[in-house]
Amino acid sequence: MSAVTGLPPYDESNIFARILRGEIPSRRVHEDEFAVAFHDINPQAPVHVLVIPRGAYVSLADFAASASDAEIAGFWRAVGRVAKELGLEAHGYRALTNMGQEGGQEVPHFHVHLFGGRMLGRMVPGQAA
Ligand code: 5GP
């Protein structure tokens, strides 16, 4: 376990690492020095895009603690730019990252989901604890 994230160390065989290496196809909407964005394979909204850093970070906690300032700035600029280029700013959208088991994270490479194109409803479904 990582002391920073409480999660296992980065797994080079995770699906997004394979997408970054071009081993698995993806419908890319953006790529630059710091980030790659592509459509989610199982979209939960009319627009559902994933933005991932090129660097090997397990989660938001790992990225925030270990990435360089340039990577952090470049990544978040890419998130904003992708949302704008997808036309999401006109009606609003949601940016979300899952972390760890209770956060519902399935792929252990840090990523931000961008959802848009419909009313998105409650932020967190189900009952409060
Ligand atoms: P998480 O639950 O980790 O926050 O989100 C992982 C996301 O990756 C899910 O929304 C899932 O649909 C998406 N996903 C899983 N495998 C693939 C894949 O091979 N290609 C693409 N484009 N998305 C994937």
PDB file of C-alpha atoms and ligand atoms in Angstrom:
ATOM      1  CA  MET A   1       0.000   0.000   0.000  1.00  0.00           C
ATOM      2  CA  SER A   2       1.115   3.547  -0.705  1.00  0.00           C
ATOM      3  CA  ALA A   3       1.485   5.813   2.318  1.00  0.00           C
ATOM      4  CA  VAL A   4       0.175   8.694   0.199  1.00  0.00           C
ATOM      5  CA  THR A   5      -3.001   7.134  -1.199  1.00  0.00           C
ATOM      6  CA  GLY A   6      -3.757   4.037   0.873  1.00  0.00           C
ATOM      7  CA  LEU A   7      -4.032   2.279  -2.491  1.00  0.00           C
ATOM      8  CA  PRO A   8      -1.772  -0.327  -4.124  1.00  0.00           C
ATOM      9  CA  PRO A   9       1.169   1.049  -6.142  1.00  0.00           C
ATOM     10  CA  TYR A  10       0.688   2.023  -9.777  1.00  0.00           C
ATOM     11  CA  ASP A  11      -0.102  -0.948 -12.015  1.00  0.00           C
ATOM     12  CA  GLU A  12       1.440  -0.497 -15.480  1.00  0.00           C
ATOM     13  CA  SER A  13      -1.070  -2.946 -16.946  1.00  0.00           C
ATOM     14  CA  ASN A  14      -4.187  -0.934 -16.016  1.00  0.00           C
ATOM     15  CA  ILE A  15      -6.516  -0.172 -18.907  1.00  0.00           C
ATOM     16  CA  PHE A  16      -5.699   3.549 -19.102  1.00  0.00           C
ATOM     17  CA  ALA A  17      -1.950   2.859 -19.143  1.00  0.00           C
ATOM     18  CA  ARG A  18      -2.641   0.593 -22.101  1.00  0.00           C
ATOM     19  CA  ILE A  19      -4.730   3.297 -23.782  1.00  0.00           C
ATOM     20  CA  LEU A  20      -1.876   5.787 -23.250  1.00  0.00           C
ATOM     21  CA  ARG A  21       0.574   3.360 -24.859  1.00  0.00           C
ATOM     22  CA  GLY A  22      -1.792   2.893 -27.806  1.00  0.00           C
ATOM     23  CA  GLU A  23      -2.284  -0.811 -27.060  1.00  0.00           C
ATOM     24  CA  ILE A  24      -6.054  -0.333 -26.791  1.00  0.00           C
ATOM     25  CA  PRO A  25      -8.025   1.988 -29.083  1.00  0.00           C
ATOM     26  CA  SER A  26      -9.873   5.006 -27.722  1.00  0.00           C
ATOM     27  CA  ARG A  27     -11.955   7.787 -29.227  1.00  0.00           C
ATOM     28  CA  ARG A  28      -9.651  10.651 -28.348  1.00  0.00           C
ATOM     29  CA  VAL A  29     -10.956  14.198 -28.248  1.00  0.00           C
ATOM     30  CA  HIS A  30      -7.773  15.872 -27.020  1.00  0.00           C
ATOM     31  CA  GLU A  31      -4.124  15.172 -26.303  1.00  0.00           C
ATOM     32  CA  ASP A  32      -1.197  17.325 -25.297  1.00  0.00           C
ATOM     33  CA  GLU A  33       2.050  17.073 -23.327  1.00  0.00           C
ATOM     34  CA  PHE A  34       0.273  16.488 -20.012  1.00  0.00           C
ATOM     35  CA  ALA A  35      -3.128  14.958 -20.679  1.00  0.00           C
ATOM     36  CA  VAL A  36      -5.203  12.753 -22.942  1.00  0.00           C
ATOM     37  CA  ALA A  37      -9.018  12.865 -23.179  1.00  0.00           C
ATOM     38  CA  PHE A  38     -11.273  10.233 -24.717  1.00  0.00           C
ATOM     39  CA  HIS A  39     -14.896   9.115 -24.678  1.00  0.00           C
ATOM     40  CA  ASP A  40     -15.906   6.700 -21.920  1.00  0.00           C
ATOM     41  CA  ILE A  41     -16.685   3.242 -23.291  1.00  0.00           C
ATOM     42  CA  ASN A  42     -19.870   3.059 -21.180  1.00  0.00           C
ATOM     43  CA  PRO A  43     -21.262   6.607 -21.210  1.00  0.00           C
ATOM     44  CA  GLN A  44     -23.506   7.705 -18.332  1.00  0.00           C
ATOM     45  CA  ALA A  45     -24.616  10.927 -20.056  1.00  0.00           C
ATOM     46  CA  PRO A  46     -24.864  12.195 -23.667  1.00  0.00           C
ATOM     47  CA  VAL A  47     -21.344  13.538 -23.190  1.00  0.00           C
ATOM     48  CA  HIS A  48     -19.056  11.416 -20.981  1.00  0.00           C
ATOM     49  CA  VAL A  49     -15.369  12.010 -21.498  1.00  0.00           C
ATOM     50  CA  LEU A  50     -12.399  10.945 -19.372  1.00  0.00           C
ATOM     51  CA  VAL A  51      -9.366  13.183 -18.963  1.00  0.00           C
ATOM     52  CA  ILE A  52      -6.203  11.462 -17.726  1.00  0.00           C
ATOM     53  CA  PRO A  53      -2.674  12.675 -17.050  1.00  0.00           C
ATOM     54  CA  ARG A  54       0.114  11.101 -19.084  1.00  0.00           C
ATOM     55  CA  GLY A  55       2.025  10.438 -15.868  1.00  0.00           C
ATOM     56  CA  ALA A  56       1.604   7.257 -13.805  1.00  0.00           C
ATOM     57  CA  TYR A  57      -0.578   8.347 -10.863  1.00  0.00           C
ATOM     58  CA  VAL A  58      -3.014   6.044  -9.090  1.00  0.00           C
ATOM     59  CA  SER A  59      -5.466   8.632  -7.826  1.00  0.00           C
ATOM     60  CA  LEU A  60      -6.132  12.298  -7.119  1.00  0.00           C
ATOM     61  CA  ALA A  61      -4.215  12.003  -3.833  1.00  0.00           C
ATOM     62  CA  ASP A  62      -1.209  10.499  -5.624  1.00  0.00           C
ATOM     63  CA  PHE A  63      -1.347  13.121  -8.380  1.00  0.00           C
ATOM     64  CA  ALA A  64      -1.690  16.029  -5.935  1.00  0.00           C
ATOM     65  CA  ALA A  65       1.205  14.785  -3.803  1.00  0.00           C
ATOM     66  CA  SER A  66       3.609  13.524  -6.458  1.00  0.00           C
ATOM     67  CA  ALA A  67       3.076  15.301  -9.784  1.00  0.00           C
ATOM     68  CA  SER A  68       5.165  18.336 -10.709  1.00  0.00           C
ATOM     69  CA  ASP A  69       3.634  21.807 -10.709  1.00  0.00           C
ATOM     70  CA  ALA A  70       3.821  21.787 -14.516  1.00  0.00           C
ATOM     71  CA  GLU A  71       1.946  18.472 -14.711  1.00  0.00           C
ATOM     72  CA  ILE A  72      -0.747  19.681 -12.308  1.00  0.00           C
ATOM     73  CA  ALA A  73      -1.236  22.967 -14.136  1.00  0.00           C
ATOM     74  CA  GLY A  74      -1.123  21.308 -17.549  1.00  0.00           C
ATOM     75  CA  PHE A  75      -3.597  18.627 -16.558  1.00  0.00           C
ATOM     76  CA  TRP A  76      -6.207  20.962 -15.090  1.00  0.00           C
ATOM     77  CA  ARG A  77      -5.859  23.356 -18.010  1.00  0.00           C
ATOM     78  CA  ALA A  78      -6.580  20.409 -20.293  1.00  0.00           C
ATOM     79  CA  VAL A  79      -9.702  19.511 -18.259  1.00  0.00           C
ATOM     80  CA  GLY A  80     -11.039  23.044 -18.670  1.00  0.00           C
ATOM     81  CA  ARG A  81     -10.105  23.186 -22.310  1.00  0.00           C
ATOM     82  CA  VAL A  82     -11.764  19.865 -23.139  1.00  0.00           C
ATOM     83  CA  ALA A  83     -14.991  20.914 -21.389  1.00  0.00           C
ATOM     84  CA  LYS A  84     -15.003  24.116 -23.401  1.00  0.00           C
ATOM     85  CA  GLU A  85     -14.194  22.402 -26.698  1.00  0.00           C
ATOM     86  CA  LEU A  86     -16.989  19.864 -26.136  1.00  0.00           C
ATOM     87  CA  GLY A  87     -19.424  22.772 -25.774  1.00  0.00           C
ATOM     88  CA  LEU A  88     -20.292  21.915 -22.175  1.00  0.00           C
ATOM     89  CA  GLU A  89     -19.995  25.425 -20.784  1.00  0.00           C
ATOM     90  CA  ALA A  90     -23.217  26.679 -22.377  1.00  0.00           C
ATOM     91  CA  HIS A  91     -25.541  24.561 -20.228  1.00  0.00           C
ATOM     92  CA  GLY A  92     -23.269  23.343 -17.461  1.00  0.00           C
ATOM     93  CA  TYR A  93     -21.603  20.037 -16.722  1.00  0.00           C
ATOM     94  CA  ARG A  94     -20.033  17.948 -13.971  1.00  0.00           C
ATOM     95  CA  ALA A  95     -16.385  17.078 -13.356  1.00  0.00           C
ATOM     96  CA  LEU A  96     -15.836  14.145 -11.020  1.00  0.00           C
ATOM     97  CA  THR A  97     -13.064  11.868  -9.836  1.00  0.00           C
ATOM     98  CA  ASN A  98     -13.547   8.611  -7.955  1.00  0.00           C
ATOM     99  CA  MET A  99     -10.952   7.427  -5.486  1.00  0.00           C
ATOM    100  CA  GLY A 100     -10.534   4.016  -3.935  1.00  0.00           C
ATOM    101  CA  GLN A 101     -13.106   1.398  -3.040  1.00  0.00           C
ATOM    102  CA  GLU A 102     -15.805   3.544  -1.412  1.00  0.00           C
ATOM    103  CA  GLY A 103     -15.307   6.189  -4.076  1.00  0.00           C
ATOM    104  CA  GLY A 104     -16.115   3.585  -6.717  1.00  0.00           C
ATOM    105  CA  GLN A 105     -12.793   3.827  -8.565  1.00  0.00           C
ATOM    106  CA  GLU A 106     -12.455   0.964 -11.041  1.00  0.00           C
ATOM    107  CA  VAL A 107      -9.402   2.005 -13.022  1.00  0.00           C
ATOM    108  CA  PRO A 108      -6.302   2.767 -10.909  1.00  0.00           C
ATOM    109  CA  HIS A 109      -4.963   5.582 -13.087  1.00  0.00           C
ATOM    110  CA  PHE A 110      -6.101   9.056 -11.952  1.00  0.00           C
ATOM    111  CA  HIS A 111      -8.860  10.404 -14.196  1.00  0.00           C
ATOM    112  CA  VAL A 112     -11.519  13.079 -14.246  1.00  0.00           C
ATOM    113  CA  HIS A 113     -14.931  12.298 -15.695  1.00  0.00           C
ATOM    114  CA  LEU A 114     -16.706  15.070 -17.606  1.00  0.00           C
ATOM    115  CA  PHE A 115     -20.468  14.591 -17.859  1.00  0.00           C
ATOM    116  CA  GLY A 116     -22.868  16.791 -19.767  1.00  0.00           C
ATOM    117  CA  GLY A 117     -25.717  17.028 -22.226  1.00  0.00           C
ATOM    118  CA  ARG A 118     -28.596  16.451 -19.794  1.00  0.00           C
ATOM    119  CA  MET A 119     -29.808  17.418 -16.328  1.00  0.00           C
ATOM    120  CA  LEU A 120     -27.439  15.487 -14.084  1.00  0.00           C
ATOM    121  CA  GLY A 121     -29.548  15.255 -10.923  1.00  0.00           C
ATOM    122  CA  ARG A 122     -28.258  14.607  -7.432  1.00  0.00           C
ATOM    123  CA  MET A 123     -24.562  14.762  -6.877  1.00  0.00           C
ATOM    124  CA  VAL A 124     -24.420  11.540  -4.847  1.00  0.00           C
ATOM    125  CA  PRO A 125     -27.269   9.015  -5.198  1.00  0.00           C
ATOM    126  CA  GLY A 126     -28.609   7.043  -2.264  1.00  0.00           C
ATOM    127  CA  GLN A 127     -28.916   7.782   1.436  1.00  0.00           C
ATOM    128  CA  ALA A 128     -26.578   9.813   3.529  1.00  0.00           C
ATOM    129  CA  ALA A 129     -24.611   7.782   6.064  1.00  0.00           C
TER     130      ALA A 129
HETATM  131  P1  5GP B   1     -13.884   4.862 -12.402  1.00  0.00           P
HETATM  132  O1  5GP B   1     -14.990   3.978 -11.912  1.00  0.00           O
HETATM  133  O2  5GP B   1     -12.531   4.231 -12.212  1.00  0.00           O
HETATM  134  O3  5GP B   1     -13.951   6.280 -11.892  1.00  0.00           O
HETATM  135  O4  5GP B   1     -14.131   5.018 -13.962  1.00  0.00           O
HETATM  136  C1  5GP B   1     -13.561   4.197 -14.923  1.00  0.00           C
HETATM  137  C2  5GP B   1     -14.266   4.483 -16.217  1.00  0.00           C
HETATM  138  O5  5GP B   1     -13.512   3.903 -17.273  1.00  0.00           O
HETATM  139  C3  5GP B   1     -15.681   3.871 -16.313  1.00  0.00           C
HETATM  140  O6  5GP B   1     -16.624   4.910 -16.538  1.00  0.00           O
HETATM  141  C4  5GP B   1     -15.585   2.905 -17.500  1.00  0.00           C
HETATM  142  O7  5GP B   1     -16.742   2.888 -18.293  1.00  0.00           O
HETATM  143  C5  5GP B   1     -14.373   3.436 -18.253  1.00  0.00           C
HETATM  144  N1  5GP B   1     -13.651   2.432 -19.012  1.00  0.00           N
HETATM  145  C6  5GP B   1     -13.279   1.199 -18.572  1.00  0.00           C
HETATM  146  N2  5GP B   1     -12.603   0.542 -19.529  1.00  0.00           N
HETATM  147  C7  5GP B   1     -12.536   1.383 -20.590  1.00  0.00           C
HETATM  148  C8  5GP B   1     -11.955   1.259 -21.897  1.00  0.00           C
HETATM  149  O8  5GP B   1     -11.358   0.254 -22.266  1.00  0.00           O
HETATM  150  N3  5GP B   1     -12.094   2.328 -22.724  1.00  0.00           N
HETATM  151  C9  5GP B   1     -12.744   3.471 -22.346  1.00  0.00           C
HETATM  152  N4  5GP B   1     -12.818   4.460 -23.250  1.00  0.00           N
HETATM  153  N5  5GP B   1     -13.304   3.626 -21.118  1.00  0.00           N
HETATM  154  C10 5GP B   1     -13.199   2.583 -20.261  1.00  0.00           C
END
